[in-house]
Short mmCIF file of C-alpha atoms in Angstrom, two decimals:
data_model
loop_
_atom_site.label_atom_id
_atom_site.label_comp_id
_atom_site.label_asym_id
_atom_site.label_seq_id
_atom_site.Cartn_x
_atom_site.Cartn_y
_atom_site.Cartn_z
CA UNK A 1 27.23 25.87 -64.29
CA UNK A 2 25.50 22.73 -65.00
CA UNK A 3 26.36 20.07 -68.26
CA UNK A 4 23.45 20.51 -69.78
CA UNK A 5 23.32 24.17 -69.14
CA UNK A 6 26.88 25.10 -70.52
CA UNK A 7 25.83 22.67 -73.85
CA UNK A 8 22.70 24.80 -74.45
CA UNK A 9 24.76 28.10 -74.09
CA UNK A 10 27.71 26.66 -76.74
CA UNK A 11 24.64 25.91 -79.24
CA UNK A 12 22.94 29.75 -78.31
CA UNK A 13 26.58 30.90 -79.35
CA UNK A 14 27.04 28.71 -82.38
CA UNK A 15 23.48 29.76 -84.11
CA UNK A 16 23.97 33.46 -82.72
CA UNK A 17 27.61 33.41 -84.21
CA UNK A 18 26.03 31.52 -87.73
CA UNK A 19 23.48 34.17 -87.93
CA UNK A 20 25.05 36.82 -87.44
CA UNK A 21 27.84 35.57 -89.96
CA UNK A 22 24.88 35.61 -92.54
CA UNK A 23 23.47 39.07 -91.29
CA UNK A 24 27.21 40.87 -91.59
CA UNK A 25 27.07 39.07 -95.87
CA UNK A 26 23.97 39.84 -96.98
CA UNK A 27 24.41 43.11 -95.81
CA UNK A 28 27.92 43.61 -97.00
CA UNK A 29 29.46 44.65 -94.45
CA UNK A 30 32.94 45.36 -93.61
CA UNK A 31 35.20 43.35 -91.73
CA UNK A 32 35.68 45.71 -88.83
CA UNK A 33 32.04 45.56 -88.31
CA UNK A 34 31.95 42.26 -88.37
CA UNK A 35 34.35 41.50 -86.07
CA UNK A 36 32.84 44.40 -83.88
CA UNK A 37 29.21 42.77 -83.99
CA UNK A 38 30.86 39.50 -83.43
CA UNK A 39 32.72 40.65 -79.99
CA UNK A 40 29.34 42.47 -78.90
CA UNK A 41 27.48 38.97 -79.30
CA UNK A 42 30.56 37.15 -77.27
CA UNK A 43 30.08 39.97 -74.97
CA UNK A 44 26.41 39.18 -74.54
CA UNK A 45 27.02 35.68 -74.46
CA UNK A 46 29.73 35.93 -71.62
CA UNK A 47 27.40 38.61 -69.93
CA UNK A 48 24.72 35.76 -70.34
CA UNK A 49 27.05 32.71 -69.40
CA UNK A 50 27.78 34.66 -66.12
CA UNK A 51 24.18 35.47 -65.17
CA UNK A 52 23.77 31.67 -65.65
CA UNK A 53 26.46 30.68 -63.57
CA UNK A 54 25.49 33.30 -60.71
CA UNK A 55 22.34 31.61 -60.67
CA UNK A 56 23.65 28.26 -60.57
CA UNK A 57 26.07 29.34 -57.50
CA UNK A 58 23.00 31.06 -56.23
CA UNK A 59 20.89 27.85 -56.32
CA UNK A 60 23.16 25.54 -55.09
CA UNK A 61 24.17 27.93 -52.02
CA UNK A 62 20.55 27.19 -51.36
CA UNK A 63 20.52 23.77 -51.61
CA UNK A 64 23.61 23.37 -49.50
CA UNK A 65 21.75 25.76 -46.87
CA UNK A 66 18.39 23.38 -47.39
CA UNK A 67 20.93 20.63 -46.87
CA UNK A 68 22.19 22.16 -43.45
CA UNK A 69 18.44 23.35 -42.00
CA UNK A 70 17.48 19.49 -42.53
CA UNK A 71 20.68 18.01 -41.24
CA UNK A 72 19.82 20.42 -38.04
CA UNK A 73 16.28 19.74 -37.96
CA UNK A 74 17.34 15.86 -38.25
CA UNK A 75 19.41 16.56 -34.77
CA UNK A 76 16.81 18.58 -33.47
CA UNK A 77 14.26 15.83 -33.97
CA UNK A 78 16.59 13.48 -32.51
CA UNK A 79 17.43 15.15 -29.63
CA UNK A 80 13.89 15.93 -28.67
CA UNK A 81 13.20 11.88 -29.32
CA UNK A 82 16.16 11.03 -26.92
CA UNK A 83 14.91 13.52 -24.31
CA UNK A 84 10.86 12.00 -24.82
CA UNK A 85 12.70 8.81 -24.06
CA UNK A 86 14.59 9.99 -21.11
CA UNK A 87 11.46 11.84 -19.79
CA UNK A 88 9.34 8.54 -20.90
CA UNK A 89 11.44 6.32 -18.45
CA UNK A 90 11.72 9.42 -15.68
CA UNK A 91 7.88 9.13 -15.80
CA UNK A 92 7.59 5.41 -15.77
CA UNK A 93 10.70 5.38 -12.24
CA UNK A 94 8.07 7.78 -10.76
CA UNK A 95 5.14 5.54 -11.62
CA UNK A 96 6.63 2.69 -9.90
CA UNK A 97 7.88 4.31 -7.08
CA UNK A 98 4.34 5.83 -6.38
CA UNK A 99 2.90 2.56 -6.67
CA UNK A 100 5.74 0.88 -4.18
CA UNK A 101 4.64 4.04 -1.70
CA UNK A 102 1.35 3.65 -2.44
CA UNK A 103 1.48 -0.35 -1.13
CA UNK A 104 4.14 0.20 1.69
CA UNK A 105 1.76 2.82 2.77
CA UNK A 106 -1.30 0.46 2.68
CA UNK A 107 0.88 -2.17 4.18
CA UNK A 108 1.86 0.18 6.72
CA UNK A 109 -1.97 1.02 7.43
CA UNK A 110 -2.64 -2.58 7.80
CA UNK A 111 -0.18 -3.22 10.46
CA UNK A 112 -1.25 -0.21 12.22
CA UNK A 113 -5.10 -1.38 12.32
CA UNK A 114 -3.94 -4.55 13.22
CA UNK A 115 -1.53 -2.70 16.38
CA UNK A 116 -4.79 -0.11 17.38
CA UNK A 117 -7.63 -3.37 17.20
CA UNK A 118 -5.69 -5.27 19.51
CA UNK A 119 -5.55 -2.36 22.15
CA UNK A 120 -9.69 -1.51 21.19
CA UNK A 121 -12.09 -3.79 23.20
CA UNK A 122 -13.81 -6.39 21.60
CA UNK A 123 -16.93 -8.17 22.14
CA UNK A 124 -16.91 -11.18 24.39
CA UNK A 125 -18.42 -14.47 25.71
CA UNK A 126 -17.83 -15.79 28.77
CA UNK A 127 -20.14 -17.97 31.05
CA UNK A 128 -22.89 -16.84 28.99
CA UNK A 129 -22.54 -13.15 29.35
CA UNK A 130 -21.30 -10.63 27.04
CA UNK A 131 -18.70 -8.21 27.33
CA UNK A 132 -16.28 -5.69 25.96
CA UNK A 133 -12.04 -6.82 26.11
CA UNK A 134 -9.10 -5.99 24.91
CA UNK A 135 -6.99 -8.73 22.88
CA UNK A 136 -4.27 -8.70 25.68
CA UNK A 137 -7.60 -9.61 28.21
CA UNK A 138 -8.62 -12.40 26.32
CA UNK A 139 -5.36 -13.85 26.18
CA UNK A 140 -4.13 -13.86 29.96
CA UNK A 141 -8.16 -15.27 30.67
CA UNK A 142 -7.21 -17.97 28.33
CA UNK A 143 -4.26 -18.86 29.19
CA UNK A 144 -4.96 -19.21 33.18
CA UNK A 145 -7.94 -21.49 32.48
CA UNK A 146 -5.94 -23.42 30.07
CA UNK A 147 -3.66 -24.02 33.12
CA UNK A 148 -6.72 -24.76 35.22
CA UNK A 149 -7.93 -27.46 32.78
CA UNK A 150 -4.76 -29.07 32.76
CA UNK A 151 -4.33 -29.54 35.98
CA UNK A 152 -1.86 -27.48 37.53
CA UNK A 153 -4.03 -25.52 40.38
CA UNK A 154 -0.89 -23.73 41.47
CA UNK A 155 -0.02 -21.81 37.72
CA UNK A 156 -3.88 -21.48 37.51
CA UNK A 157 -4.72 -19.73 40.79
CA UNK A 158 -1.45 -17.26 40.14
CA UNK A 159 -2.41 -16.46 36.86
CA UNK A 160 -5.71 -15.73 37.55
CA UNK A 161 -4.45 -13.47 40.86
CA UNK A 162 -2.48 -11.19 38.42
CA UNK A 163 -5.06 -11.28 35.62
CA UNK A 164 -7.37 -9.59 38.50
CA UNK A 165 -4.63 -7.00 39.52
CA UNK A 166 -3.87 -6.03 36.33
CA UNK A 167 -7.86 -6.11 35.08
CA UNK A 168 -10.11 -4.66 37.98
CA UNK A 169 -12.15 -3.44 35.95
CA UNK A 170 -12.53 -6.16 33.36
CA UNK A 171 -15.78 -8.30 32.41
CA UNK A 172 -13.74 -11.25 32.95
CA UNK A 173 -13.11 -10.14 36.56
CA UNK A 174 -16.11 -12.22 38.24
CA UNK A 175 -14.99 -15.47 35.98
CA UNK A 176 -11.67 -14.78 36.97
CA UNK A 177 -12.54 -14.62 40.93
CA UNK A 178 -14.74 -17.49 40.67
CA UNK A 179 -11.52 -19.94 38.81
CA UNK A 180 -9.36 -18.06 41.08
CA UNK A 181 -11.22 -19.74 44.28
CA UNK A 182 -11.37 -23.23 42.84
CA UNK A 183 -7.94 -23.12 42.23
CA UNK A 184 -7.41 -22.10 45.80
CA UNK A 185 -9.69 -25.05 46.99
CA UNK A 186 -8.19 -27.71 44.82
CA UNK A 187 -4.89 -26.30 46.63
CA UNK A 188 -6.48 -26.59 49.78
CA UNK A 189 -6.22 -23.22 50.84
CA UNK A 190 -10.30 -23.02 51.85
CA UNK A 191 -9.96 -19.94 53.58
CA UNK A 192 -8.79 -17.84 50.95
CA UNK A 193 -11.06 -19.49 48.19
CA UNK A 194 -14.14 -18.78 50.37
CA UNK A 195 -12.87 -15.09 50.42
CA UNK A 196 -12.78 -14.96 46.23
CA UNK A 197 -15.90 -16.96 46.18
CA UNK A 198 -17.49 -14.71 47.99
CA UNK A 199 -16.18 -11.61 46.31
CA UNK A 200 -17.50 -12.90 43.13
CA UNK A 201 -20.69 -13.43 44.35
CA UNK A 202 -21.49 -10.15 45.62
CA UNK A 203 -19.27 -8.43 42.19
CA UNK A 204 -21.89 -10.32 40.35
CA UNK A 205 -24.69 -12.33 41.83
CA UNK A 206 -26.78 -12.48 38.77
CA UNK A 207 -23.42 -14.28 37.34
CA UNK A 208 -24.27 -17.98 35.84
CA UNK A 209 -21.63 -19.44 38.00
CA UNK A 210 -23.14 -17.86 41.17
CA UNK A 211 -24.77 -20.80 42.24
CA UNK A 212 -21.72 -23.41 41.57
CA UNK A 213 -19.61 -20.71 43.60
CA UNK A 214 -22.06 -20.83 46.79
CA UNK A 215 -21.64 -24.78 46.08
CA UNK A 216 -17.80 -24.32 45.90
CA UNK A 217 -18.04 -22.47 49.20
CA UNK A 218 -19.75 -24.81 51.14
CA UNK A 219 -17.68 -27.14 49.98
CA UNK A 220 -14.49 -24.90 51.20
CA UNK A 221 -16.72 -24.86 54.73
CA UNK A 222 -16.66 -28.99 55.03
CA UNK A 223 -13.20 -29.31 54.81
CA UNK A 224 -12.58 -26.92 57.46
CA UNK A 225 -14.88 -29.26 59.47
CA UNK A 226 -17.65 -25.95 59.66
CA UNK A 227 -21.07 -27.94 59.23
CA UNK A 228 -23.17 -25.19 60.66
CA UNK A 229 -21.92 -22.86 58.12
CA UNK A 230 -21.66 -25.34 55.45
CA UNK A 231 -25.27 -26.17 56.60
CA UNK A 232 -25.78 -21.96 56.20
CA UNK A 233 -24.76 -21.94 52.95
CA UNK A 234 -26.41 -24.77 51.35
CA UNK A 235 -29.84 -23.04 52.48
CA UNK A 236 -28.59 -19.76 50.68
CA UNK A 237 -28.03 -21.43 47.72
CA UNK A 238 -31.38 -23.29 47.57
CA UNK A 239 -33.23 -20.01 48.88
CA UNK A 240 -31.38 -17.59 46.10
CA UNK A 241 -30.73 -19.72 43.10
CA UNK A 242 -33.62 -22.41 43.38
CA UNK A 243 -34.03 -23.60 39.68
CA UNK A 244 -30.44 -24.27 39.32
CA UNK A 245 -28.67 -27.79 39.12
CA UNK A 246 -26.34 -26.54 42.58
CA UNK A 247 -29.46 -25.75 44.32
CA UNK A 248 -30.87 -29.61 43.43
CA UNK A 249 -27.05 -30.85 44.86
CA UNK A 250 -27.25 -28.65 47.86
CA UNK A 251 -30.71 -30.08 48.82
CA UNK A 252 -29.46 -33.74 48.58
CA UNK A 253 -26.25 -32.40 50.91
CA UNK A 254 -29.00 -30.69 52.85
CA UNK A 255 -30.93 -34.01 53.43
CA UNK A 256 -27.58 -36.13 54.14
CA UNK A 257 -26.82 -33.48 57.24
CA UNK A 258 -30.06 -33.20 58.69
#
């Protein structure tokens, strides 16, 4: 029972017991009466301090069980924010490692456009014609003209005979046979440029460099000391390519060997 609670009961007891003190005079009664009434009030007093404290007990068995339910709700909140966390920085690990995927699979992508364009064919430019090659093409034309232009005939005119083997087939191939045979006649070896000259020419006689290779041919034909058929192939070129700059050469040669 509660202070304030037990103080109200001991003044309920003390007016009850005053009144009833005043009740047993003024109606004269006797003593064992008195004393009877006064034990039935104590009774009803203890049977009311009782009740009082049963409640009390009552209420504060309630309280303490409040008390528990919100100390467990307390955990139970707390343990779901913990696992919200936990799941909050599961979710964020995935996040990142989808993105990291996600770029490693573009990068990935990249590398493998980059791998497929350099086996597709690509559009061209050589001699003034246009034509579909691969990267790898491109490069081994490249690099045996580069060794043409700098001078070494020999590197030049081997490179260009593999570039042919390997390419047959290639757009480059009448560029390729034409280099090929001034390589072969800056090494002196007429015979064989003549053959490649001549091979390019009929691969490609509408080729640009068609006239310079009948030229290059006749040229092969002096050095082996063969005027008729240098003479021969001078006339070709003026009689097949007539508006080009070897045909105006080949009619000066013309002129000198007459």
């Amino acid at each position: 029972m509660s202070v304030s609670a037990h103080r109200s009961l001991q003044r309920l007891l003390v007016v009850l017991l005053l009144g009833a003190s005043a009740w047993a005079q003024a109606a004269l009664f006797s003593d064992d009466e008195a004393r009877q009434a006064i034990l039935d009030l104590r009774q009803r007093v203890e049977a009311l301090r009782q009740a009082t404290d049963g409640a009390e007990r009552r209420r504060a068995e309630e309280l303490d069980q409040i008390r528990r339910s919100l100390l467990d709700l307390q955990s139970q909140i707390e343990s779901l924010r913990a696992e919200q966390a936990r799941l909050r920085g599961q979710s964020e690990e995935l996040a990142r490692t989808l993105s990291e995927l996600q770029r490693a699979q573009l990068s990935l992508a990249e590398k493998t456009d980059a791998r497929l364009r350099a086996f597709e064919p690509q559009k061209v430019a050589v001699d003034g014609r246009e034509f579909l090659a691969t990267a790898d093409e491109r490069k081994a034309f490249e690099a045996a003209l580069a060794q043409f232009r700098n001078g070494d005939f020999s590197a030049a005119g081997a490179a260009f005979a593999e570039f042919i083997k390997r390419y047959p087939e290639s757009g480059y191939g009448p560029s390729a046979l034409f280099w090929l045979g001034n390589a072969q006649y800056a090494n002196r070896a007429y015979k064989e440029a003549i053959s490649n000259l001549r091979a390019m020419i009929k691969a490609a006689p509408d080729h640009p460099r068609a006239p310079d290779a009948l030229l290059a041919i006749a040229n092969c034909q002096v050095e082996l000391k063969d005027m008729r058929a240098a003479r021969a192939t001078l006339e070709e070129l003026v009689k097949t390519y007539p508006k080009s700059e070897a045909a105006s050469t080949a009619r000066d040669r013309l002129a000198r060997l007459r």
